[in-house]
Short mmCIF file of C-alpha atoms in Angstrom, two decimals:
data_model
loop_
_atom_site.label_atom_id
_atom_site.label_comp_id
_atom_site.label_asym_id
_atom_site.label_seq_id
_atom_site.Cartn_x
_atom_site.Cartn_y
_atom_site.Cartn_z
CA MET A 61 -25.76 -6.60 -22.27
CA ASP A 62 -24.06 -6.61 -18.85
CA VAL A 63 -25.00 -9.34 -16.22
CA VAL A 64 -26.08 -7.12 -13.33
CA HIS A 65 -27.04 -9.92 -10.86
CA PRO A 66 -25.38 -12.85 -12.01
CA TYR A 67 -26.80 -14.81 -8.46
CA ALA A 68 -30.56 -14.64 -9.57
CA ALA A 69 -33.65 -16.58 -9.90
CA GLY A 70 -37.08 -16.16 -11.14
CA ILE A 71 -39.96 -17.53 -9.59
CA ASP A 72 -43.60 -17.96 -11.72
CA VAL A 73 -46.60 -17.33 -8.49
CA GLY A 74 -49.06 -19.78 -9.36
CA SER A 75 -52.72 -20.69 -6.93
CA ARG A 76 -51.16 -24.53 -6.52
CA SER A 77 -47.50 -24.81 -7.53
CA HIS A 78 -44.92 -22.06 -8.42
CA PHE A 79 -42.26 -22.71 -10.49
CA VAL A 80 -38.82 -21.11 -9.43
CA ALA A 81 -35.36 -20.83 -12.46
CA ILE A 82 -32.14 -20.80 -11.44
CA GLY A 83 -30.66 -20.57 -14.61
CA GLN A 84 -31.22 -21.34 -18.34
CA ASN A 85 -31.54 -24.92 -18.07
CA LYS A 86 -33.74 -27.76 -18.09
CA GLU A 87 -31.76 -28.98 -14.84
CA ASP A 88 -31.99 -25.35 -13.47
CA VAL A 89 -35.84 -24.92 -12.90
CA LYS A 90 -38.14 -27.11 -9.87
CA GLU A 91 -41.97 -27.12 -8.84
CA PHE A 92 -42.62 -26.84 -5.71
CA GLY A 93 -45.87 -26.68 -3.65
CA VAL A 94 -47.70 -23.60 -1.52
CA TYR A 95 -47.14 -25.28 2.05
CA ASN A 96 -45.47 -23.06 4.18
CA GLU A 97 -43.41 -26.57 4.36
CA ASP A 98 -42.68 -25.11 0.40
CA LEU A 99 -42.21 -22.10 0.61
CA VAL A 100 -38.97 -22.58 3.53
CA GLY A 101 -37.26 -25.29 0.79
CA ILE A 102 -37.79 -23.12 -2.05
CA ALA A 103 -35.79 -20.24 0.34
CA GLY A 104 -33.04 -23.50 1.56
CA TRP A 105 -32.83 -24.47 -2.10
CA LEU A 106 -32.53 -21.24 -3.30
CA LEU A 107 -29.45 -20.59 -1.25
CA ASP A 108 -27.72 -23.20 -1.64
CA ASN A 109 -27.04 -22.30 -4.28
CA ASN A 110 -25.42 -19.11 -4.04
CA ILE A 111 -28.73 -17.01 -4.76
CA THR A 112 -28.72 -13.94 -4.05
CA HIS A 113 -31.55 -11.57 -5.76
CA VAL A 114 -35.22 -13.03 -6.98
CA ALA A 115 -38.12 -12.05 -8.63
CA MET A 116 -41.54 -12.56 -9.06
CA GLU A 117 -44.22 -11.56 -10.28
CA SER A 118 -47.59 -10.14 -8.54
CA THR A 119 -50.47 -12.22 -9.05
CA GLY A 120 -53.49 -11.53 -6.76
CA SER A 121 -52.04 -12.47 -2.86
CA TYR A 122 -50.85 -15.78 -4.15
CA TRP A 123 -47.20 -13.56 -4.07
CA GLN A 124 -47.10 -12.03 -0.11
CA SER A 125 -46.38 -15.12 1.89
CA LEU A 126 -43.46 -16.20 -0.46
CA PHE A 127 -42.79 -12.51 -0.47
CA SER A 128 -42.14 -13.19 3.40
CA THR A 129 -40.65 -16.01 3.71
CA LEU A 130 -37.96 -15.44 0.87
CA GLN A 131 -36.74 -11.75 2.81
CA GLU A 132 -36.40 -13.23 5.51
CA ALA A 133 -34.14 -15.63 4.70
CA GLY A 134 -31.98 -11.67 3.67
CA LEU A 135 -32.94 -13.00 -0.43
CA ASP A 136 -32.69 -9.84 -1.92
CA VAL A 137 -35.94 -10.11 -3.37
CA THR A 138 -37.85 -7.34 -6.39
CA LEU A 139 -41.79 -7.95 -6.74
CA CYS A 140 -42.07 -6.42 -10.68
CA ASN A 141 -45.15 -5.77 -12.44
CA GLY A 142 -46.73 -8.65 -14.60
CA LYS A 143 -47.25 -6.83 -17.58
CA PHE A 144 -43.07 -6.09 -17.94
CA THR A 145 -42.56 -10.15 -18.01
CA LYS A 146 -45.28 -10.87 -20.09
CA ASN A 147 -43.28 -10.09 -23.71
CA ILE A 148 -42.46 -13.81 -24.57
CA LYS A 149 -42.04 -15.42 -28.43
CA GLY A 150 -43.65 -19.31 -28.62
CA LYS A 151 -46.15 -21.36 -26.62
CA LYS A 152 -45.89 -20.26 -23.09
CA THR A 153 -45.41 -22.56 -20.22
CA ASP A 154 -44.96 -22.18 -16.70
CA VAL A 155 -41.19 -23.08 -16.68
CA ILE A 156 -40.85 -20.91 -20.13
CA ASP A 157 -42.27 -18.21 -17.55
CA CYS A 158 -39.54 -18.21 -15.02
CA GLN A 159 -36.77 -18.79 -17.18
CA TRP A 160 -37.85 -15.37 -18.80
CA ILE A 161 -38.43 -13.47 -15.63
CA GLN A 162 -34.44 -14.55 -13.87
CA LYS A 163 -33.42 -13.89 -17.54
CA LEU A 164 -34.65 -10.70 -17.41
CA HIS A 165 -33.76 -10.35 -13.96
CA MET A 166 -30.40 -11.28 -14.57
CA LEU A 167 -30.40 -8.30 -16.97
CA GLY A 168 -31.70 -5.64 -14.81
CA LEU A 169 -34.82 -4.93 -16.27
CA LEU A 170 -37.42 -5.09 -14.00
CA SER A 171 -37.79 -2.60 -11.07
CA GLY A 172 -39.57 -3.24 -8.35
CA SER A 173 -43.55 -2.31 -7.85
CA PHE A 174 -44.06 -0.35 -4.81
CA LEU A 175 -44.49 -2.08 -1.05
CA PRO A 176 -45.32 -0.22 1.71
CA ASP A 177 -43.87 -0.83 5.33
CA ALA A 178 -44.98 -3.32 8.17
CA VAL A 179 -47.38 -0.70 9.56
CA THR A 180 -48.60 0.50 6.54
CA GLU A 181 -49.40 -2.90 5.57
CA GLN A 182 -51.90 -3.76 8.71
CA ILE A 183 -53.67 0.28 8.29
CA ARG A 184 -54.34 -0.53 4.37
CA THR A 185 -55.77 -4.16 5.51
CA TYR A 186 -57.63 -3.26 8.71
CA CYS A 187 -58.91 0.22 5.71
CA ARG A 188 -59.85 -1.66 3.33
CA HIS A 189 -61.53 -4.75 4.79
CA ARG A 190 -63.14 -0.85 6.35
CA GLY A 191 -63.93 -0.35 3.03
CA ASN A 192 -65.90 -3.64 2.00
CA LEU A 193 -67.49 -3.39 5.59
CA ILE A 194 -69.42 -0.51 3.92
CA GLU A 195 -70.34 -1.38 0.60
CA LEU A 196 -71.54 -4.11 2.05
CA SER A 197 -73.68 -2.05 4.67
CA ALA A 198 -74.76 0.14 1.48
CA ASP A 199 -76.15 -2.59 -0.32
CA CYS A 200 -78.01 -3.34 3.32
CA SER A 201 -79.70 0.08 3.18
CA ARG A 202 -80.91 0.16 -0.16
CA LYS A 203 -82.64 -3.78 -0.01
CA MET A 204 -83.95 -2.18 3.94
CA GLN A 205 -85.78 0.74 1.48
CA LYS A 206 -86.96 -1.56 -1.16
CA TYR A 207 -88.70 -3.68 1.52
CA LEU A 208 -89.81 -1.19 2.56
CA ARG A 209 -91.08 0.74 -0.59
CA LEU A 210 -92.61 -3.50 -1.17
CA LEU A 211 -94.91 -2.67 2.06
CA ASN A 212 -95.78 0.38 0.84
CA LEU A 213 -94.35 2.46 3.53
CA ARG A 214 -92.72 5.71 1.58
CA LEU A 215 -90.08 6.52 4.38
CA ASP A 216 -87.61 7.60 1.53
CA VAL A 217 -89.98 10.15 -0.04
CA VAL A 218 -90.39 11.62 4.19
CA VAL A 219 -86.95 11.56 5.32
CA HIS A 220 -83.17 12.38 3.57
CA ASP A 221 -81.81 9.37 4.73
CA ILE A 222 -83.27 6.22 5.80
CA CYS A 223 -80.22 5.02 7.72
CA GLY A 224 -80.25 8.50 9.85
CA ILE A 225 -81.85 8.97 13.41
CA THR A 226 -85.42 9.33 12.12
CA GLY A 227 -85.17 6.52 9.51
CA LEU A 228 -83.23 4.14 11.57
CA SER A 229 -86.06 4.45 14.98
CA VAL A 230 -89.42 3.79 12.20
CA ILE A 231 -87.31 1.06 10.78
CA ASN A 232 -86.55 -0.49 14.17
CA ALA A 233 -90.40 -0.14 15.31
CA VAL A 234 -91.84 -0.95 11.80
CA CYS A 235 -89.47 -4.90 12.17
CA LYS A 236 -91.25 -5.12 15.96
CA GLY A 237 -94.35 -5.44 15.03
CA GLU A 238 -95.53 -1.42 15.06
CA THR A 239 -98.38 -0.35 11.98
CA ASP A 240 -99.86 2.60 13.40
CA PRO A 241 -98.34 5.31 11.65
CA ARG A 242 -99.20 7.80 14.26
CA ILE A 243 -97.32 6.18 16.42
CA LEU A 244 -94.22 5.62 13.80
CA ALA A 245 -94.83 9.82 13.03
CA ALA A 246 -93.95 10.29 16.72
CA LEU A 247 -90.64 8.91 16.10
CA ARG A 248 -88.97 11.76 14.37
CA ASN A 249 -86.30 13.73 15.10
CA GLY A 250 -86.37 17.64 16.03
CA ASN A 251 -84.44 18.19 13.22
CA CYS A 252 -85.86 15.93 10.39
CA LYS A 253 -88.09 19.02 7.98
CA LYS A 254 -91.25 17.64 7.44
CA THR A 255 -94.00 16.59 9.74
CA ALA A 256 -95.42 14.20 11.25
CA GLU A 257 -98.22 14.93 9.87
CA GLU A 258 -96.85 14.18 6.99
CA ILE A 259 -95.22 11.40 8.05
CA ALA A 260 -98.05 9.54 8.93
CA LYS A 261 -99.14 9.47 5.73
CA ALA A 262 -96.11 7.48 4.36
CA LEU A 263 -95.96 5.50 7.30
CA GLN A 264 -99.50 3.69 6.22
CA SER A 265 -98.52 -0.26 6.11
CA ASN A 266 -100.10 -2.99 3.36
CA LYS A 267 -98.75 -5.49 6.05
CA ARG A 268 -97.38 -8.48 3.99
CA PRO A 269 -95.35 -10.63 6.31
CA ASP A 270 -93.16 -12.06 3.56
CA TYR A 271 -91.66 -8.19 3.18
CA LEU A 272 -91.43 -7.95 6.57
CA PHE A 273 -89.84 -10.53 7.69
CA ALA A 274 -87.16 -9.46 5.03
CA LEU A 275 -86.61 -6.24 5.90
CA GLN A 276 -86.48 -7.53 9.28
CA GLN A 277 -83.18 -10.13 8.22
CA GLU A 278 -81.66 -6.64 6.24
CA PHE A 279 -82.37 -5.28 9.78
CA MET A 280 -80.58 -7.40 11.65
CA LEU A 281 -77.01 -7.66 8.85
CA TYR A 282 -77.11 -4.03 8.70
CA LYS A 283 -76.83 -3.45 12.50
CA GLN A 284 -73.97 -6.77 12.69
CA TYR A 285 -71.91 -4.75 9.39
CA GLN A 286 -71.81 -0.99 11.97
CA GLN A 287 -70.43 -3.04 14.76
CA GLN A 288 -68.00 -4.35 12.56
CA ILE A 289 -67.54 -1.28 11.05
CA MET A 290 -66.60 0.45 15.27
CA ALA A 291 -64.63 -2.38 15.84
CA CYS A 292 -62.31 -2.06 12.71
CA ASP A 293 -62.09 1.74 13.65
CA VAL A 294 -60.37 0.42 17.19
CA GLU A 295 -58.40 -1.65 14.71
CA ILE A 296 -57.28 1.03 12.96
CA GLU A 297 -56.88 3.96 16.35
CA LYS A 298 -54.24 0.95 17.74
CA ALA A 299 -52.31 0.30 14.56
CA MET A 300 -51.45 4.24 13.96
CA GLN A 301 -51.17 5.22 17.49
CA MET A 302 -47.81 2.89 17.35
CA PRO A 303 -45.54 4.78 15.51
CA ILE A 304 -46.84 7.88 17.58
CA GLN A 305 -46.07 5.87 20.37
CA ALA A 306 -42.66 5.04 20.15
CA ASP A 307 -41.79 8.22 18.60
CA GLU A 308 -41.38 11.04 21.61
CA GLY A 309 -41.23 13.99 18.80
CA LYS A 310 -44.34 13.29 17.55
CA ARG A 311 -46.49 12.68 20.85
CA SER A 312 -45.67 16.53 21.75
CA LEU A 313 -46.96 17.71 18.22
CA HIS A 314 -50.53 19.38 18.49
CA THR A 315 -52.17 21.44 15.47
CA THR A 316 -55.00 23.39 15.25
CA ALA A 317 -58.75 22.22 14.85
CA LYS A 318 -60.52 22.58 11.44
CA PRO A 319 -64.21 22.80 12.11
CA HIS A 320 -65.03 23.64 7.85
CA LYS A 321 -63.93 20.40 7.22
CA ARG A 322 -66.49 18.57 7.60
CA ALA A 323 -65.87 14.58 8.29
CA ASN A 324 -68.53 12.72 6.68
CA LYS A 325 -70.84 9.31 8.16
CA ASN A 326 -68.71 6.78 6.69
CA ALA A 327 -65.63 8.87 8.81
CA PRO A 328 -64.22 6.43 11.48
CA LYS A 329 -65.97 7.57 14.11
CA ASN A 330 -64.20 9.00 17.85
CA MET A 331 -60.86 9.19 16.33
CA ASP A 332 -59.60 12.86 15.50
CA ILE A 333 -58.12 12.16 12.63
CA ASN A 334 -56.37 15.84 12.04
CA GLN A 335 -54.72 15.20 15.13
CA LEU A 336 -52.92 11.62 13.70
CA ALA A 337 -52.50 13.07 10.84
CA TYR A 338 -50.38 15.61 12.22
CA GLN A 339 -48.26 13.35 13.70
CA HIS A 340 -47.93 10.13 11.93
CA PHE A 341 -46.71 13.04 8.65
CA ASN A 342 -44.70 14.89 11.54
CA GLY A 343 -45.32 17.69 11.42
CA VAL A 344 -47.01 18.25 8.59
CA ASP A 345 -50.52 19.12 8.22
CA LEU A 346 -52.74 17.72 5.34
CA MET A 347 -55.60 18.97 6.22
CA ALA A 348 -54.68 22.77 5.43
CA ILE A 349 -54.40 21.68 1.55
CA GLU A 350 -58.35 22.88 0.49
CA GLY A 351 -60.27 20.21 -1.05
CA VAL A 352 -58.43 17.89 0.74
CA SER A 353 -60.95 16.21 3.69
CA HIS A 354 -60.22 13.02 6.22
CA SER A 355 -61.93 10.22 3.40
CA THR A 356 -58.52 11.65 1.76
CA ILE A 357 -55.78 11.61 4.24
CA MET A 358 -56.98 7.83 5.61
CA ALA A 359 -56.67 6.65 2.21
CA LEU A 360 -52.90 8.47 1.70
CA ILE A 361 -51.88 7.02 5.40
CA SER A 362 -53.27 3.73 4.67
CA GLU A 363 -52.38 3.47 1.55
CA ILE A 364 -48.78 4.62 1.23
CA GLY A 365 -47.95 5.66 4.53
CA ALA A 366 -45.08 8.59 6.02
CA GLU A 367 -42.16 6.73 4.34
CA GLY A 368 -44.23 5.41 1.27
CA PHE A 369 -43.56 10.00 -0.09
CA LYS A 370 -39.96 9.68 0.43
CA LYS A 371 -39.71 5.74 -2.19
CA PHE A 372 -40.48 8.49 -5.74
CA ASP A 373 -37.31 10.16 -5.90
CA THR A 374 -39.20 12.89 -7.19
CA SER A 375 -42.80 14.80 -8.06
CA LYS A 376 -43.16 13.86 -11.16
CA GLN A 377 -42.58 10.40 -9.97
CA PHE A 378 -44.62 10.12 -7.22
CA ALA A 379 -47.36 11.11 -10.13
CA ALA A 380 -46.61 8.76 -13.08
CA TRP A 381 -47.00 5.73 -10.61
CA LEU A 382 -50.46 7.30 -9.61
CA HIS A 383 -51.10 7.06 -13.27
CA LEU A 384 -51.70 11.07 -13.61
CA SER A 385 -49.60 11.86 -16.11
CA PRO A 386 -49.24 12.06 -19.68
CA ASN A 387 -48.34 8.66 -21.25
CA THR A 388 -46.15 11.39 -24.21
CA LYS A 389 -45.89 8.24 -26.54
CA ILE A 390 -42.75 9.66 -29.41
CA THR A 391 -42.78 7.94 -33.39
CA GLY A 392 -40.71 9.18 -36.11
CA GLY A 393 -40.42 12.87 -34.27
CA LYS A 394 -43.79 13.16 -34.14
CA VAL A 395 -45.90 12.99 -30.61
CA ILE A 396 -48.46 10.81 -31.58
CA SER A 397 -49.59 9.96 -27.77
CA ASN A 398 -49.95 11.69 -24.48
CA HIS A 399 -52.20 10.21 -22.90
CA VAL A 400 -53.00 9.71 -18.76
CA SER A 401 -52.09 6.28 -18.82
CA LYS A 402 -54.32 3.38 -17.97
CA GLY A 403 -54.36 2.36 -14.07
CA SER A 404 -55.76 2.83 -11.24
CA ASN A 405 -55.04 2.69 -6.89
CA ARG A 406 -57.14 3.89 -4.23
CA ALA A 407 -54.66 6.60 -3.74
CA LYS A 408 -55.65 7.94 -7.14
CA ILE A 409 -59.03 8.07 -6.64
CA ALA A 410 -58.80 10.10 -3.55
CA LEU A 411 -57.35 12.33 -4.63
CA ARG A 412 -59.48 12.89 -7.76
CA ASN A 413 -62.43 12.14 -5.01
CA ALA A 414 -60.81 15.50 -3.25
CA ALA A 415 -60.17 17.37 -6.71
CA ASN A 416 -63.84 17.01 -7.20
CA ALA A 417 -64.67 18.13 -4.36
CA ILE A 418 -61.82 21.70 -5.05
CA GLY A 419 -64.15 22.15 -8.70
CA ASN A 420 -66.79 22.88 -6.59
CA LEU A 421 -65.28 25.17 -3.63
CA LYS A 422 -64.94 29.48 -5.20
CA ASP A 423 -61.85 31.99 -4.47
CA THR A 424 -59.11 29.49 -3.96
CA HIS A 425 -55.56 28.70 -5.72
CA LEU A 426 -55.80 25.62 -6.58
CA SER A 427 -60.48 25.90 -7.39
CA ASN A 428 -59.02 28.67 -9.71
CA PHE A 429 -56.48 26.08 -11.79
CA PHE A 430 -58.89 23.92 -11.55
CA LYS A 431 -61.91 25.54 -13.16
CA ARG A 432 -59.19 27.60 -16.12
CA ILE A 433 -58.06 24.15 -16.59
CA SER A 434 -62.54 22.97 -17.31
CA PHE A 435 -63.09 26.07 -19.38
CA LYS A 436 -60.32 24.48 -21.94
CA LYS A 437 -60.80 21.12 -21.85
CA GLY A 438 -63.32 19.77 -20.24
CA ARG A 439 -63.83 18.66 -16.27
CA ALA A 440 -62.10 15.42 -16.58
CA ALA A 441 -59.69 16.78 -17.77
CA ALA A 442 -60.15 18.72 -15.05
CA ILE A 443 -59.93 16.01 -11.90
CA SER A 444 -57.14 14.50 -13.33
CA ALA A 445 -55.08 17.98 -13.42
CA THR A 446 -56.20 18.34 -10.38
CA ALA A 447 -55.43 16.11 -9.24
CA ARG A 448 -51.65 15.06 -10.75
CA LYS A 449 -51.26 18.96 -8.57
CA LEU A 450 -52.92 17.94 -5.66
CA ALA A 451 -50.31 14.61 -6.07
CA VAL A 452 -47.12 16.89 -6.52
CA ILE A 453 -47.89 19.55 -3.52
CA ILE A 454 -48.29 16.98 -0.79
CA TRP A 455 -45.05 14.72 -2.15
CA ASN A 456 -43.25 18.26 -1.83
CA MET A 457 -44.35 18.78 1.81
CA VAL A 458 -44.47 14.96 2.97
CA VAL A 459 -41.12 14.47 1.95
CA LYS A 460 -39.45 18.33 2.63
CA ASN A 461 -41.48 19.10 5.64
CA MET A 462 -42.92 21.86 3.55
CA PRO A 463 -45.96 23.87 5.37
CA TYR A 464 -48.68 24.39 2.60
CA LYS A 465 -48.50 27.79 0.92
CA PRO A 466 -51.76 28.55 -1.91
CA MET A 467 -50.07 30.88 -4.46
CA THR A 468 -52.19 33.28 -3.78
CA ASP A 469 -50.12 34.34 -0.90
CA TYR A 470 -47.60 35.29 -3.31
CA LEU A 471 -49.86 37.01 -5.93
CA TYR A 472 -51.48 38.96 -3.24
CA THR A 473 -47.90 40.14 -2.68
CA GLN A 474 -46.51 41.63 -6.42
CA GLN A 475 -49.84 42.94 -6.53
CA LYS A 476 -48.78 45.36 -3.75
CA ARG A 477 -45.52 45.51 -4.91
CA LYS A 478 -46.69 46.25 -8.37
CA GLN A 479 -49.49 49.11 -6.63
CA LYS A 480 -47.05 50.68 -4.76
CA LEU A 481 -44.23 50.37 -8.25
CA VAL A 482 -47.11 52.44 -9.30
CA ALA A 483 -47.68 54.77 -6.31
CA ASN A 484 -44.07 55.60 -6.61
CA ILE A 485 -44.17 56.34 -10.15
CA LYS A 486 -47.49 58.48 -9.61
CA LYS A 487 -44.78 60.99 -7.02
CA SER A 488 -42.08 60.98 -9.36
CA ILE A 489 -44.24 62.89 -12.00
CA GLN A 490 -45.72 65.57 -10.39
CA LYS A 491 -41.63 65.64 -8.45
CA PHE A 492 -40.29 66.22 -11.43
CA ASP A 493 -42.70 67.55 -14.11
CA LEU A 494 -42.19 65.40 -16.11
CA LYS A 495 -43.63 65.82 -20.37
CA PRO A 496 -45.60 64.12 -21.51
CA GLN A 497 -42.92 62.04 -24.46
CA ASP A 498 -41.20 60.48 -21.04
CA LEU A 499 -44.54 58.90 -20.21
CA GLY A 500 -43.51 56.60 -23.11
CA PHE A 501 -40.31 55.31 -20.65
CA ILE A 502 -41.49 54.66 -17.76
CA THR A 503 -45.00 52.56 -19.19
CA GLY A 504 -42.28 50.12 -20.80
CA SER A 505 -40.89 50.15 -17.50
CA LEU A 506 -43.97 49.69 -15.21
CA SER A 507 -44.63 46.55 -17.80
CA LEU A 508 -40.93 44.82 -17.41
CA THR A 509 -41.07 45.13 -13.49
CA SER A 510 -44.61 44.17 -13.84
#
């Protein structure tokens, strides 16, 4: 095979040490530590041996510091998926692994993984940390509901969400020692459907001190997590404003409000995601797509970014990276499998959630597509197909800077043209007094034009 990168190196990334190979001989392999001076030593050793290209496996989060150090040293670093480097025969060792990676990269057989830009990487860190905080907060909510039930305070029966306005007010009073059900019921919000008398019946406590103490601890943790989420929202907005403030053209962009797009209770507060996304994607209104919510936009911004879409040459490549395209396998001229490839990421999950929401809509282009697929192959297949369609639409909108125009507009225009053609044919029949044998020609012409 032809040598593509003659001066290539391979690195087997580990948690305690990194094995670096610049050739296939034993003396071409060297082990380094994981401290900062060791990472600088790796870069210096590679440059001393005239190495220009480096390949490494993406193992957990151990590769990130080494990747940044090598890039700062001016090396062309390729981060590849571990499944593309594991097919090696014989005994597996760290030395053999790094030499195998070096050999594959020298022959040009390794492709790089997708990596976002620096600003998107910061937003991704904040958003993923925020997601972890939401999960911890939800865990506290479940435990609070458990201890309320053990205290015989059936707040979950009379209130839709115990972490709503009424629920948090009652829990706060209970944690402070209030036991009178009438006083607790008086804390209900005006929007609560249950009456004060019904709520009072459900709030007759057994006053167990151990359960009360556990409830107080969980309520304290819940409030702390909510404060951390709010602080995280501030940092997310700062990171999203950085590229917008640096570009005068993006600052001048303004989109229309979309009150029909209701924000989830876990969506960032005090942040106009609709406007920020419009500016972030340089005037492309992704919120105009039906089914796309604030959480979908946040996932696309944090996981891919505006420039990340341009790293995919076609929409098919983007859909394949999301694991939304059929992985067709052919042997002997026969298709033996065409299932969607295994694998997932946060962007794929966000698009599948949007596709699931589209399935509940009525009389839209995407919802009609969803229902046709669902009728043929079931709802699970319809979600995957609609998510892929969303990925293709979003890629074309962002990369080609196109507005969203659903196919229903095109179909409406075609229907109008057909109605106009039928009206002209009727006028011709009346004007020229055509005979019945001429109607066959007219019907054929109509079917061809339609």
